[in-house]
Amino acid sequence: MNIPFLDNWLRRHDDDREHGGGAAAKESDPERAAAITELLSECELLRVRAGQAGLVLDDSPGSLTALDQLPPRWRDDPEELPWLGNDAGLYLGTVIVRTVPGASWHIWPGGHPVVRLASGREVSVVEAGLEWAVNGAPELSQVYAEAAEA
């Protein structure tokens, strides 16, 4: 995923670059981490579609399980599918960052967001969301469970 405006924002607000220019939302700067999390947690299309199905996304692990149970009607719209998958990945990342101790967003050059766990392992949440939207697997709750165990 490429989010040029996010990359530009990070470049202006980042004074601690890592891994070839990637920017991390660090606990040492809680305001910055909160701003990145807030920005990436919007997931408007996913929230609207979930709401239409009667599901309120509350940024909890249980909501990931509920998303996994929804009928995949989004697959009927090939134009919307990648956007919904992207939102699903960002939502997965939001839940991980908000509930797994030590997890934080890390934005690679070009605006590619991943979640970095306390162990140092990175979870490519956007790719997981796209795979989930297209194929139904891996389930979002499964990716979350693996990240929570790491």
Short mmCIF file of C-alpha atoms in Angstrom, two decimals:
data_model
loop_
_atom_site.label_atom_id
_atom_site.label_comp_id
_atom_site.label_asym_id
_atom_site.label_seq_id
_atom_site.Cartn_x
_atom_site.Cartn_y
_atom_site.Cartn_z
CA MET A 1 0.00 0.00 0.00
CA ASN A 2 1.29 3.43 -0.86
CA ILE A 3 0.11 6.37 1.21
CA PRO A 4 2.11 9.35 -0.13
CA PHE A 5 0.57 11.93 2.21
CA LEU A 6 1.45 9.75 5.20
CA ASP A 7 5.02 9.37 4.02
CA ASN A 8 5.29 13.16 3.63
CA TRP A 9 3.75 13.75 7.06
CA LEU A 10 6.17 11.30 8.65
CA ARG A 11 9.12 12.88 6.90
CA ARG A 12 8.19 16.25 8.41
CA HIS A 13 7.52 14.82 11.88
CA ASP A 14 10.17 12.13 12.16
CA ASP A 15 13.54 12.68 13.73
CA ASP A 16 14.39 9.03 14.41
CA ARG A 17 14.64 7.06 11.18
CA GLU A 18 15.28 3.31 11.21
CA HIS A 19 15.93 0.52 8.72
CA GLY A 20 16.76 2.52 5.64
CA GLY A 21 14.37 5.37 6.26
CA GLY A 22 11.35 3.69 7.79
CA ALA A 23 9.59 5.54 10.56
CA ALA A 24 8.29 3.94 13.72
CA ALA A 25 5.57 5.05 16.08
CA LYS A 26 7.55 4.78 19.28
CA GLU A 27 6.41 4.76 22.89
CA SER A 28 8.95 7.55 23.49
CA ASP A 29 6.67 9.82 21.46
CA PRO A 30 3.15 8.84 22.52
CA GLU A 31 1.50 11.79 20.74
CA ARG A 32 3.03 10.76 17.42
CA ALA A 33 2.15 7.10 17.97
CA ALA A 34 -1.44 8.07 18.82
CA ALA A 35 -1.68 10.27 15.71
CA ILE A 36 -0.46 7.49 13.43
CA THR A 37 -2.77 4.96 15.06
CA GLU A 38 -5.71 7.34 14.75
CA LEU A 39 -4.98 8.03 11.09
CA LEU A 40 -4.58 4.37 10.18
CA SER A 41 -7.59 3.27 12.24
CA GLU A 42 -10.20 5.14 10.21
CA CYS A 43 -10.93 2.22 7.84
CA GLU A 44 -14.07 3.99 6.72
CA LEU A 45 -15.17 1.60 3.97
CA LEU A 46 -14.78 -1.46 6.21
CA ARG A 47 -16.63 0.24 9.07
CA VAL A 48 -19.50 1.22 6.76
CA ARG A 49 -19.80 -2.28 5.24
CA ALA A 50 -19.60 -3.92 8.67
CA GLY A 51 -22.26 -1.50 9.95
CA GLN A 52 -24.53 -2.41 7.04
CA ALA A 53 -24.22 -6.02 8.19
CA GLY A 54 -25.11 -5.00 11.75
CA LEU A 55 -21.56 -5.20 13.12
CA VAL A 56 -20.00 -2.36 15.08
CA LEU A 57 -16.21 -2.44 14.94
CA ASP A 58 -14.96 -1.61 18.44
CA ASP A 59 -11.23 -2.22 17.86
CA SER A 60 -11.32 -5.43 19.89
CA PRO A 61 -10.05 -8.92 19.03
CA GLY A 62 -13.66 -10.13 19.18
CA SER A 63 -14.58 -7.81 16.32
CA LEU A 64 -12.00 -9.56 14.14
CA THR A 65 -13.74 -12.87 14.80
CA ALA A 66 -17.06 -11.25 13.92
CA LEU A 67 -15.60 -9.89 10.66
CA ASP A 68 -14.36 -13.37 9.79
CA GLN A 69 -17.98 -14.60 10.06
CA LEU A 70 -19.47 -12.04 7.66
CA PRO A 71 -20.64 -13.31 4.26
CA PRO A 72 -18.05 -12.01 1.75
CA ARG A 73 -20.45 -9.89 -0.32
CA TRP A 74 -17.61 -7.47 -1.09
CA ARG A 75 -16.19 -10.04 -3.50
CA ASP A 76 -19.05 -9.17 -5.86
CA ASP A 77 -17.50 -5.76 -6.52
CA PRO A 78 -14.00 -6.10 -8.02
CA GLU A 79 -13.43 -2.33 -7.78
CA GLU A 80 -14.22 -2.20 -4.08
CA LEU A 81 -12.45 -5.44 -3.16
CA PRO A 82 -8.89 -4.07 -2.88
CA TRP A 83 -10.05 -1.03 -0.91
CA LEU A 84 -11.99 -3.17 1.53
CA GLY A 85 -9.03 -5.54 1.86
CA ASN A 86 -6.74 -2.60 2.55
CA ASP A 87 -9.11 -1.34 5.23
CA ALA A 88 -9.35 -4.84 6.72
CA GLY A 89 -5.56 -4.93 7.02
CA LEU A 90 -5.40 -1.50 8.62
CA TYR A 91 -8.17 -2.49 11.01
CA LEU A 92 -6.29 -5.68 11.91
CA GLY A 93 -3.21 -3.58 12.57
CA THR A 94 -5.22 -1.15 14.68
CA VAL A 95 -6.52 -3.97 16.87
CA ILE A 96 -3.02 -5.42 17.27
CA VAL A 97 -1.46 -2.04 18.13
CA ARG A 98 -4.20 -1.22 20.63
CA THR A 99 -4.30 -4.59 22.38
CA VAL A 100 -0.93 -6.37 22.05
CA PRO A 101 1.70 -5.00 24.46
CA GLY A 102 4.71 -3.53 22.68
CA ALA A 103 3.11 -3.51 19.20
CA SER A 104 3.47 -0.35 17.15
CA TRP A 105 3.02 0.90 13.62
CA HIS A 106 6.08 1.12 11.42
CA ILE A 107 5.86 2.98 8.14
CA TRP A 108 8.34 2.00 5.44
CA PRO A 109 9.47 4.49 2.79
CA GLY A 110 6.73 4.95 0.26
CA GLY A 111 4.05 4.73 2.93
CA HIS A 112 3.86 0.95 3.45
CA PRO A 113 2.54 0.35 7.00
CA VAL A 114 3.39 -2.77 9.00
CA VAL A 115 2.95 -3.62 12.66
CA ARG A 116 6.14 -4.24 14.57
CA LEU A 117 5.75 -6.51 17.59
CA ALA A 118 7.81 -6.27 20.78
CA SER A 119 9.81 -9.27 19.55
CA GLY A 120 10.90 -7.27 16.49
CA ARG A 121 8.81 -9.39 14.13
CA GLU A 122 6.82 -7.38 11.61
CA VAL A 123 3.30 -8.27 10.52
CA SER A 124 2.31 -7.21 7.02
CA VAL A 125 -1.25 -6.46 8.01
CA VAL A 126 -2.30 -4.88 4.71
CA GLU A 127 -1.27 -7.99 2.79
CA ALA A 128 -3.13 -10.15 5.33
CA GLY A 129 -6.23 -7.98 4.91
CA LEU A 130 -6.09 -8.24 1.14
CA GLU A 131 -5.69 -12.03 1.29
CA TRP A 132 -8.62 -12.21 3.70
CA ALA A 133 -10.82 -10.07 1.46
CA VAL A 134 -9.98 -12.04 -1.68
CA ASN A 135 -9.70 -15.60 -0.33
CA GLY A 136 -11.12 -15.58 3.19
CA ALA A 137 -7.82 -16.86 4.55
CA PRO A 138 -5.93 -16.32 6.65
CA GLU A 139 -8.71 -15.26 8.96
CA LEU A 140 -8.12 -11.90 10.62
CA SER A 141 -8.60 -13.47 14.05
CA GLN A 142 -5.92 -16.06 13.23
CA VAL A 143 -3.39 -13.39 12.22
CA TYR A 144 -4.22 -11.53 15.43
CA ALA A 145 -3.76 -14.67 17.55
CA GLU A 146 -0.35 -15.32 16.01
CA ALA A 147 0.72 -11.72 16.65
CA ALA A 148 -0.54 -11.82 20.24
CA GLU A 149 1.52 -14.98 20.92
CA ALA A 150 4.75 -13.60 19.43
#
